[in-house]
XYZ file of C-alpha atoms in Angstrom:
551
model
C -104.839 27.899 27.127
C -103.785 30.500 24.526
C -106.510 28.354 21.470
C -109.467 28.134 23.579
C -112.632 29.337 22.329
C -113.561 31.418 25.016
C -111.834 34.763 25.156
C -112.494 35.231 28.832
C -110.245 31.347 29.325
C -107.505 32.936 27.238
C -104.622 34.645 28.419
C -105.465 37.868 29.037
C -102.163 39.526 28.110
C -99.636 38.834 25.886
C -97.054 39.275 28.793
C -98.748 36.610 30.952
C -98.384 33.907 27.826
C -94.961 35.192 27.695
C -94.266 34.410 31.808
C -96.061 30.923 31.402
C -93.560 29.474 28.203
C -90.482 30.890 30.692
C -92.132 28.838 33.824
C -92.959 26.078 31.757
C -88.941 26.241 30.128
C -87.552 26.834 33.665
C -89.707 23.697 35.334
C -92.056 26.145 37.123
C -95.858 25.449 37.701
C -97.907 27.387 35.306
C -101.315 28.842 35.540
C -102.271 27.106 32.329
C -102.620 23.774 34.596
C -104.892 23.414 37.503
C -102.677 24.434 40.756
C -102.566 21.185 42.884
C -99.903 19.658 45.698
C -99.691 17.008 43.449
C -98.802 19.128 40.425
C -96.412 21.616 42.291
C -94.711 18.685 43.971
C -93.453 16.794 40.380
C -92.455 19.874 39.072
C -90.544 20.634 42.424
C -89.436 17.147 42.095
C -88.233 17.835 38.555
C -86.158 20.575 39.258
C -84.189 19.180 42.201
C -83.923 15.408 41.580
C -80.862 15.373 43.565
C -81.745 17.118 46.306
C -84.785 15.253 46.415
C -83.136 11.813 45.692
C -80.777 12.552 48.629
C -83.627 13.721 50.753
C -85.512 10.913 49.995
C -82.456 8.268 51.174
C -82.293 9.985 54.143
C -86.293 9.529 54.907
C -85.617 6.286 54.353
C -83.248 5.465 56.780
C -84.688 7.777 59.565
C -88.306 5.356 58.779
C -86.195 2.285 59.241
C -84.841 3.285 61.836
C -87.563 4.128 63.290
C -88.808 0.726 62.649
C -86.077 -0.967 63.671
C -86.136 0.998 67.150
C -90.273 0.347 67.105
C -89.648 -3.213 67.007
C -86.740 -3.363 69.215
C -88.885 -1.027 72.020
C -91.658 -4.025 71.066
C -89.255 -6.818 71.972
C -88.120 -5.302 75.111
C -91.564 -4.564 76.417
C -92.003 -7.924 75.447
C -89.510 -9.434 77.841
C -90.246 -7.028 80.268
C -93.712 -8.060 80.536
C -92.629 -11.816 80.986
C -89.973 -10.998 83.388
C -92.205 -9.315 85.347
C -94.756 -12.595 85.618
C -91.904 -14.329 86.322
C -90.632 -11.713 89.171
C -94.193 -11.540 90.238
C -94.891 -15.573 89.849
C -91.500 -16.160 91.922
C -92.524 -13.749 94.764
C -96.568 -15.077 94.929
C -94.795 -18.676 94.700
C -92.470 -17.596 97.492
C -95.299 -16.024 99.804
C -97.979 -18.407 99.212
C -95.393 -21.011 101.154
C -94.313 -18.166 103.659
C -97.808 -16.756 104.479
C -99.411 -20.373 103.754
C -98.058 -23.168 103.783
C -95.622 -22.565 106.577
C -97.897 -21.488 109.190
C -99.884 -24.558 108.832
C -96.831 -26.587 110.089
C -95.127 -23.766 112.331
C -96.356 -25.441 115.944
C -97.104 -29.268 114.667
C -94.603 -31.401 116.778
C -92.011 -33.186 114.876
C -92.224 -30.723 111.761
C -88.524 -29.173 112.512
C -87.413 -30.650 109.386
C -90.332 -29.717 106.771
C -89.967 -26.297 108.242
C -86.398 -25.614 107.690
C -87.145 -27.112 104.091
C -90.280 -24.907 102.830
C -88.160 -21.546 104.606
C -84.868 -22.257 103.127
C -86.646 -22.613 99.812
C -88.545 -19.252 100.380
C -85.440 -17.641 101.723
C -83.808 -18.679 98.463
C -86.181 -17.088 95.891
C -86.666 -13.860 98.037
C -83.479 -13.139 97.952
C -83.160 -14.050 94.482
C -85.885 -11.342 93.835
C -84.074 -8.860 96.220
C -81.019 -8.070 94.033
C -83.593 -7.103 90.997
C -85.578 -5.271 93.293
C -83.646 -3.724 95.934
C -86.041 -0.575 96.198
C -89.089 -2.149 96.505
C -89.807 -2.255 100.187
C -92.814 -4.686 100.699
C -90.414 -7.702 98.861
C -87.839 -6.521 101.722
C -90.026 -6.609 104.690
C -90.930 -10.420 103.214
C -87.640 -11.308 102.812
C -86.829 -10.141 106.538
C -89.726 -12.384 107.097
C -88.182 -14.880 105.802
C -85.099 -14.346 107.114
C -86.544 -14.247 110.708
C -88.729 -17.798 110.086
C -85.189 -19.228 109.555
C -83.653 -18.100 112.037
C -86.638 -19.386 114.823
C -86.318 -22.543 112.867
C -82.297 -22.342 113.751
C -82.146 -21.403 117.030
C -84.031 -18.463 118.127
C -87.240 -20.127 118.721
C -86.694 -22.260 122.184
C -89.534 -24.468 121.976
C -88.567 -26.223 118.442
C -85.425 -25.411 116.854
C -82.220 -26.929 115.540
C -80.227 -25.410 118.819
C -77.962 -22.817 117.158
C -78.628 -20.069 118.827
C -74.788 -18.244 117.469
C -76.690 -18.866 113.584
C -79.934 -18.031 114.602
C -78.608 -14.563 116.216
C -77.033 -13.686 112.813
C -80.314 -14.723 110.481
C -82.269 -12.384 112.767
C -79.599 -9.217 112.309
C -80.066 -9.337 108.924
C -83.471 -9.399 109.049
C -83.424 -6.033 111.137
C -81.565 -4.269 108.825
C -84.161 -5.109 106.643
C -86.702 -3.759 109.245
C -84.736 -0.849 110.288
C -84.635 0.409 107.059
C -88.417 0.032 106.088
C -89.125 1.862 109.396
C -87.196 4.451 108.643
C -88.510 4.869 104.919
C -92.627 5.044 106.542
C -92.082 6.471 109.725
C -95.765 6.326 110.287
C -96.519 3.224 109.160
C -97.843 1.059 112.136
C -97.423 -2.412 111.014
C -93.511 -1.708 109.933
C -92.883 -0.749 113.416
C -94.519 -3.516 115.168
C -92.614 -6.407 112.986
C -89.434 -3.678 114.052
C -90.615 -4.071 117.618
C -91.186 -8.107 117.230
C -87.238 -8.204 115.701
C -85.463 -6.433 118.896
C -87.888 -9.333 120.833
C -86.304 -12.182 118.796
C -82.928 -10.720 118.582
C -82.454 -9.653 122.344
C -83.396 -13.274 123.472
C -80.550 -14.601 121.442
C -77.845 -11.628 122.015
C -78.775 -13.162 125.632
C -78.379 -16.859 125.012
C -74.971 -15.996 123.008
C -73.968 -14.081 126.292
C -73.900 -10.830 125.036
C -76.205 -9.494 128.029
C -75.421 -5.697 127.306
C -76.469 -5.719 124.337
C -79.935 -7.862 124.423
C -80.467 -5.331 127.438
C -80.048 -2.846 125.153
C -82.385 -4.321 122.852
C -85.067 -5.126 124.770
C -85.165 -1.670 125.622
C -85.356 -0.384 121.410
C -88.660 -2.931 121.674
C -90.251 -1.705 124.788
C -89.853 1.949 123.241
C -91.464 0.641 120.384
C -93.853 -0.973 121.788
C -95.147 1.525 124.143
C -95.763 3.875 120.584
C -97.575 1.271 119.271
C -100.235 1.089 122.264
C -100.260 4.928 122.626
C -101.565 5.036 119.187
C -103.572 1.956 119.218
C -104.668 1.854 123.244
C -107.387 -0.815 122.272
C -105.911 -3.236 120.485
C -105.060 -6.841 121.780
C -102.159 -7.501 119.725
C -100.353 -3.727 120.652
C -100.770 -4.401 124.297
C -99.805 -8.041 124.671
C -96.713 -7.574 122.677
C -95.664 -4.969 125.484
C -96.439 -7.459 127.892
C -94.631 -10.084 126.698
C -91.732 -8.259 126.020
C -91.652 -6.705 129.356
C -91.690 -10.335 130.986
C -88.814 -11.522 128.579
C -86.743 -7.968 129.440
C -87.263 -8.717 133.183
C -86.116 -12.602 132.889
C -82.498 -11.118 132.758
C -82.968 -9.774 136.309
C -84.565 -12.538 137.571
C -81.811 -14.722 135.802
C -79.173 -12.730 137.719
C -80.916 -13.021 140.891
C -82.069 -9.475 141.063
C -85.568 -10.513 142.170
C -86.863 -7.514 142.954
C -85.828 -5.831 139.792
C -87.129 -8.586 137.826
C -91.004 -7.945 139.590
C -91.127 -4.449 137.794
C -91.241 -5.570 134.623
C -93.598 -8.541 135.539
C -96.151 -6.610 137.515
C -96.384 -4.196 134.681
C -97.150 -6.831 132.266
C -99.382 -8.152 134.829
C -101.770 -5.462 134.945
C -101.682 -4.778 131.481
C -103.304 -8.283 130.910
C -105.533 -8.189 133.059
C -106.813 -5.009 131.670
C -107.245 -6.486 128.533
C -108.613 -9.551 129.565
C -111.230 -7.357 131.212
C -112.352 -6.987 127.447
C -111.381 -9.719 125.929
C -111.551 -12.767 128.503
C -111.267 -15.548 126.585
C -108.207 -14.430 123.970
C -105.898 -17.436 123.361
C -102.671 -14.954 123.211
C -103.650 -13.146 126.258
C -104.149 -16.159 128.266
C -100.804 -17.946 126.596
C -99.097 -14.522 128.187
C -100.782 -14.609 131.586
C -99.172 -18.222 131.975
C -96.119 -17.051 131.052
C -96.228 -14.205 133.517
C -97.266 -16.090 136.304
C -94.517 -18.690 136.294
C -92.174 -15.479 136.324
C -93.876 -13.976 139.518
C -94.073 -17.442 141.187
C -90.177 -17.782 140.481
C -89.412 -13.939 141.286
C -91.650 -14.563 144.713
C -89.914 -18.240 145.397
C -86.291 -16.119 145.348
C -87.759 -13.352 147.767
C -88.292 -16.312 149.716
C -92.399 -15.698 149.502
C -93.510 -19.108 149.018
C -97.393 -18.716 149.807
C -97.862 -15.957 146.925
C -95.056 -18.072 144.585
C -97.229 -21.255 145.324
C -100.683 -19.931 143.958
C -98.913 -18.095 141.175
C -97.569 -21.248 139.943
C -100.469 -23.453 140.564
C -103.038 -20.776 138.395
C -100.232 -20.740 135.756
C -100.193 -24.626 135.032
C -104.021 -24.497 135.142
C -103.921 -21.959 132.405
C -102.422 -23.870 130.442
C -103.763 -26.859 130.288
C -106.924 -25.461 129.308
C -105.051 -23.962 126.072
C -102.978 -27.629 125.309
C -106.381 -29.048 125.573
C -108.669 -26.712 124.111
C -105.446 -26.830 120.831
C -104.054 -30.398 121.643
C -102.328 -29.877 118.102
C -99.977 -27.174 119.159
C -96.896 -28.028 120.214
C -95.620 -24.240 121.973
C -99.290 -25.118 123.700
C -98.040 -27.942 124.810
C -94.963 -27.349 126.003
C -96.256 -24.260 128.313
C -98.162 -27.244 130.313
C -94.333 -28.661 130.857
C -93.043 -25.587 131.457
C -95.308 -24.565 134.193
C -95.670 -27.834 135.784
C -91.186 -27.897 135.650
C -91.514 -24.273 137.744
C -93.769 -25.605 140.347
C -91.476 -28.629 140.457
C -88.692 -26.083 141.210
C -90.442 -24.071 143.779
C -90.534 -27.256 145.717
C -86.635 -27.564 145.588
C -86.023 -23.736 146.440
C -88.301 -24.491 149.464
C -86.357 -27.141 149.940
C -89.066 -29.672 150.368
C -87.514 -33.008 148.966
C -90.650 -34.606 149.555
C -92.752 -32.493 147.598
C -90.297 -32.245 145.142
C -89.567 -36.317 144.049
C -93.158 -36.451 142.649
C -93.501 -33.146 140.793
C -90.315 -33.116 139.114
C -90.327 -36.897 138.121
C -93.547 -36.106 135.562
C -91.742 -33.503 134.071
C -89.773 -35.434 131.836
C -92.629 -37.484 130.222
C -93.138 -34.472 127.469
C -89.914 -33.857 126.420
C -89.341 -37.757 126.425
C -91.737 -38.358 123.704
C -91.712 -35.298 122.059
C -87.581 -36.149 121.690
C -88.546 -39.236 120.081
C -90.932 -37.921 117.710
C -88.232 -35.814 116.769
C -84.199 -37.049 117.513
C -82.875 -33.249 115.962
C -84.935 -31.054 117.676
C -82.206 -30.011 120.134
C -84.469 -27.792 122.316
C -86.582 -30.628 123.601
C -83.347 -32.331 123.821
C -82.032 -29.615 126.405
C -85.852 -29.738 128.057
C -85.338 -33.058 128.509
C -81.635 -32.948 130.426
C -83.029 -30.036 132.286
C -86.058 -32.174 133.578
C -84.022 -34.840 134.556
C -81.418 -32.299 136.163
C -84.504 -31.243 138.616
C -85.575 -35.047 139.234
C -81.767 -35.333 140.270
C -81.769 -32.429 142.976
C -85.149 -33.804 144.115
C -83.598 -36.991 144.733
C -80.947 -35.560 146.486
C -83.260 -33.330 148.702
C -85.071 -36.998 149.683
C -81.311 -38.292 150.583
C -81.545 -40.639 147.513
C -77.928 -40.254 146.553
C -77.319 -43.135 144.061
C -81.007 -42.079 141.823
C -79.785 -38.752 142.033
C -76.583 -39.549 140.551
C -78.095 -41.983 137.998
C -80.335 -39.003 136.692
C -77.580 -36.173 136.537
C -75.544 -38.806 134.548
C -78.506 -38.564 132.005
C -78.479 -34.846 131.959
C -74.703 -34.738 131.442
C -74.756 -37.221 128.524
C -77.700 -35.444 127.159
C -76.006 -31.821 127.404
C -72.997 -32.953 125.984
C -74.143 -34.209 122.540
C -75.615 -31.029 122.430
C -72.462 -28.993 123.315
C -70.654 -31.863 120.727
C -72.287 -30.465 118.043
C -72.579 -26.872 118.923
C -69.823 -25.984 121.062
C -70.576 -22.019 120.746
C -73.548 -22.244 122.290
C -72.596 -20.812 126.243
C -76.311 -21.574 127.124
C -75.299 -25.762 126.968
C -71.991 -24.882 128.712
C -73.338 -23.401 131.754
C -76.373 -26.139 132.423
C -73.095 -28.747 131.757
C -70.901 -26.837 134.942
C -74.813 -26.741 136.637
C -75.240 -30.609 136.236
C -71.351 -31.255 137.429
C -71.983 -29.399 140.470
C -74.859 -31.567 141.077
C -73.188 -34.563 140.832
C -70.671 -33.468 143.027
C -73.261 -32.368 145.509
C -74.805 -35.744 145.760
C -70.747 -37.590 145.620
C -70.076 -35.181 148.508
C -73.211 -36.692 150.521
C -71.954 -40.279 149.786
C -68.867 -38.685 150.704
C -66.853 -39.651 147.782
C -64.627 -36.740 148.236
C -62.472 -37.161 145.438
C -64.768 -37.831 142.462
C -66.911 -34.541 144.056
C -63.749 -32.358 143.867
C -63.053 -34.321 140.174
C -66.372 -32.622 139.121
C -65.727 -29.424 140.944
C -63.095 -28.832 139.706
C -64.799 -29.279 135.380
C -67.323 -27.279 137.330
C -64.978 -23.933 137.876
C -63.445 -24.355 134.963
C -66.453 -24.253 132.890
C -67.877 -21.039 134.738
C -64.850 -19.252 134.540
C -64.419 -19.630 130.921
C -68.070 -17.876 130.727
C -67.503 -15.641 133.458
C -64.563 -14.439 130.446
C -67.039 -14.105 127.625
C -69.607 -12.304 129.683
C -69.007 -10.566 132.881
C -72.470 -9.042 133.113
C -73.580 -12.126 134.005
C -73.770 -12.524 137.780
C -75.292 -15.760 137.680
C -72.188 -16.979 136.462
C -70.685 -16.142 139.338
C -73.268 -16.733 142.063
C -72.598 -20.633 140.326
C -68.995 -20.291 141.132
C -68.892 -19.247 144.293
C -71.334 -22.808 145.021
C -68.738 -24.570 143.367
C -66.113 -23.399 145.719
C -68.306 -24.043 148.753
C -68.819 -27.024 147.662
C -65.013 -27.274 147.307
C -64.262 -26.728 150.766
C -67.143 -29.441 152.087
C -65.310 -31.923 149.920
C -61.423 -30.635 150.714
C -62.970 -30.671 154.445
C -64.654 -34.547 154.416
C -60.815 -35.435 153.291
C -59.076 -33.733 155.692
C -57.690 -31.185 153.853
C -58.725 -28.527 156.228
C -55.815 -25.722 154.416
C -57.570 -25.651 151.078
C -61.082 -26.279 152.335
C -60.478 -22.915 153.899
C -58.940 -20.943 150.700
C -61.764 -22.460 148.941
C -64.477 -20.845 151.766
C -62.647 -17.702 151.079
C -62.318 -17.721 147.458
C -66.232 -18.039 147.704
C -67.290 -15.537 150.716
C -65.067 -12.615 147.954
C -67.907 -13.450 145.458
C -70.646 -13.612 147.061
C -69.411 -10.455 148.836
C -68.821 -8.939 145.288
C -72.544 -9.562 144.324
C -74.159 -8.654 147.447
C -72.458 -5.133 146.593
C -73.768 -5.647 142.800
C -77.029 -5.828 144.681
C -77.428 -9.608 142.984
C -78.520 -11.072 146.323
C -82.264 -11.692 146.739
C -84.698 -13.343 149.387
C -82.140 -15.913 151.688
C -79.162 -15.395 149.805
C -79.029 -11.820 151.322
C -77.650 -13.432 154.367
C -75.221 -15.785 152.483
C -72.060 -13.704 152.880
C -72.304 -14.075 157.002
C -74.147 -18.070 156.542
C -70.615 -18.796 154.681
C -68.217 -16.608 157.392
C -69.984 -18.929 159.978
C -69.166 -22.273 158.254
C -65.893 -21.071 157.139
C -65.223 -19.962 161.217
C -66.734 -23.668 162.419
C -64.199 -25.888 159.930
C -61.507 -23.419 161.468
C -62.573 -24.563 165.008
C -62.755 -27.976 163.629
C -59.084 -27.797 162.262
C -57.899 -26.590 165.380
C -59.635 -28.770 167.857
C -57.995 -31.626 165.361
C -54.964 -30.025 166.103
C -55.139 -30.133 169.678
């Protein structure tokens, strides 16, 4: 800079040249060089190559690093990614055979098998899913799904199922804790309260059939509660109102169960006119019409035990016409199906409460044709296999009615053998127990009219001591005991025919203290209001009897 030509590029003081040659001695930039990053950077580079060298390392590392983590974070996004298909291919896997596949062979008869195969396979990778996904409440309320499939498939549902109702009960609690707690998470949400509502329904029929009665009471009323939300905010819609129907009729079969008749006709006369409000607007709806069957063979049994046999009659009658029209209008579903059997077994019935043995032989007799087949289509299916004993069980007490002793005895010795490979391979199950006592008593009804005294009181006696054990295991039960106190009637008839006039009249008394105990319970209904002073009167003839003996 200092031997250029032109003055004006010089330095323009001698002290400036001076202060360049110490920056340029000292590793400064000087102004004799054009001032650039580039240029300030060596000579900052220069001066500190230690600093910088160390600097530098460290930029290095933090970089890799940095790549290192980059690629790492790329990897795990990575997997991520594919776990999620596979999470997400699982659960549409999963669904497509819940929500598909299954429904297509839910109500074909002889399917029991190929349904408890596609829903234990579903119930598998749900709950697979669950534990990786325990927030997510959509996969739970599937899963409860699931769980509740299984358990109709168990022993829940009573049209097709594998029996155990003890199993079945347990499948279904875990599926309401499921629903309980995606309820509570979307308080408003509609649709999580009515597969709530349809829970309590599955699980109070079984708390019931495992004779726990408090507590399916109990439950039945959790549904009805939720239920009666569901139409208040959704007053038009089919589905809202005939799921309060139906589980109204199922809440009042408990009543009508324990001979509380009258009870019983509160829930079913509600239910009543809900359907036939809706039907008003929607006459020809398969469900509706499925539930006004149902309901009808309710009121014609709740009117038969009141003793009102005109207004049971045409109930009945209008019920089995119903459905028909729906078996043959969907002659591929089986529940269809078995409604026709069910209604046709009631009015079968109505003609032994009445009494009317003649009526009776004929209409209970074609009740076992449908669970006869359907029992051979499928040998596992243990609720056709308890439709069919209970079928022939009716056949027997028409028989008896029509004084045919000997075909009465041959059919309750079919219901017996039937019921007990049932109660052979589920012992738990108190529902099998009690028809078993039921069908003993039978048989020693129709022993007593041959008057085979001994083999009657043989029977009895299995009789009491199957009743007594359930009597234990659920006292709420007043069937139970209405049963006994037959048996010991029937006791002192058969003590009585063998002279035994002593016990035959601790027997009449051990059975006047529980019918005496119910009619107090308010468990007497129609006829069998009178039953406390129709038994003091028999027990006060055989007394007469003994004593004219005597004389």
């Amino acid at each position: 800079m200092a031997l250029r030509k032109e003055p004006e590029r010089r330095y323009a003081t001698v002290e400036s040249f001076s202060e360049d040659i110490r920056r340029q001695l000292e590793g400064l930039p000087v102004s004799a060089h054009k001032d650039t990053f580039q240029y300030r950077a060596a000579k900052f580079v220069r001066r500190n190559k230690i600093g910088v060298t160390a600097a530098l390392l460290v930029l290095l590392a933090v970089i890799g690093g940095a790549g290192a983590t980059l690629w790492q974070a790329g990897v795990a996004q990575a997997q991520r990614a594919k776990a999620e298909r596979r999470f997400n291919d699982v659960r549409t896997l999963a669904n497509s055979n819940l929500f598909e596949v299954y429904p297509k062979i839910e109500n074909l008869a002889g399917s029991l098998e190929a349904q408890q195969a596609v829903l234990l396979n579903v119930l598998q990778y749900l709950d697979s899913l669950s534990k990786e996904a325990a927030d997510d409440l959509e996969l739970q309320s599937e899963l409860a799904t699931a769980y509740e499939k299984v358990g109709d498939v168990q022993g829940g549902r009573h049209d097709q199922s594998l029996g155990n109702y003890k199993t079945g009960l347990e499948t279904y609690l875990k599926a309401q804790q499921l629903r309980e707690a995606v309820s509570l998470a979307n308080p408003e949400d509609l649709k999580a309260k009515e597969k709530l509502a349809d829970n309590y329904f599955s699980t109070a029929k079984s708390l019931w059939y495992a004779e726990r009665t408090r507590e399916g009471e109990a439950t039945y009323a959790k549904g009805i509660k939720l239920r009666r939300e569901l139409v208040a905010a959704m007053p038009d819609s089919v589905e809202a109102n005939n799921g309060l129907a139906t589980m109204l009729i199922d809440a009042g079969a408990i009543p009508q169960y324990n001979n509380q008749a009258t009870e019983a006709l509160v829930y079913f006369d509600e239910a009543l006119g809900i359907i036939q409000e809706m039907r008003g607007k929607y006459p020809e709806n398969k469900n509706l019409r499925k539930t006004l069957a149902l309901d009808l063979v309710y009121l014609g049994k709740a009117k038969t035990a009141l003793g009102k046999y005109e207004g049971a009659l045409s109930y009945l009658q209008r019920a089995a016409e119903i459905s028909r029209g729906l078996a043959k209008q969907f002659p591929q579903d089986f529940r269809l199906q078995r409604d026709v059997w069910r209604s046709e077994k009631q009015l079968c019935q109505f003609f032994i409460d009445k009494g009317d043995g003649a009526g009776a032989v004929p209409a209970c007799v074609k009740t076992t044709e449908f669970p006869r087949i359907a029992l051979e289509r499928e040998p596992e299916n243990a609720a056709v296999r308890y439709d069919l004993s209970v079928s022939q069980w009716d056949v027997a007490r028409a028989f008896r009615l029509a004084k045919n002793y000997s075909g009465a005895i041959g059919e309750i010795d079919k219901a017996i053998g039937m019921i007990s490979e049932l109660i052979e391979k589920l012992p738990e199950n108190g529902e099998y127990t009690r028809y078993l006592a039921v069908y003993q008593m039978e048989k020693a009804e129709s022993l007593i009219g041959q008057q085979h005294f001994d083999q009657a009181l043989a029977a009895l006696s299995r009789t009491k001591e199957l009743l007594q054990r359930l009597i234990g295991r659920d006292g709420e039960s007043t069937n139970n005991q209405s049963d006994l106190s037959l048996a010991f009637h029937l006791s002192a008839k058969a003590h009585f025919g063998n002279g035994e006039k002593v016990k035959a009249l601790q027997s009449m008394d051990k059975a006047i203290e529980i019918v005496q105990k119910l009619g107090k319970q308010g468990a007497l209904a129609g006829s069998d209001k009178t039953l406390p002073t129709e038994l003091e009167r028999e027990k006060s003839r055989m007394a007469q009897a003994s004593s004219a003996q005597q004389l």
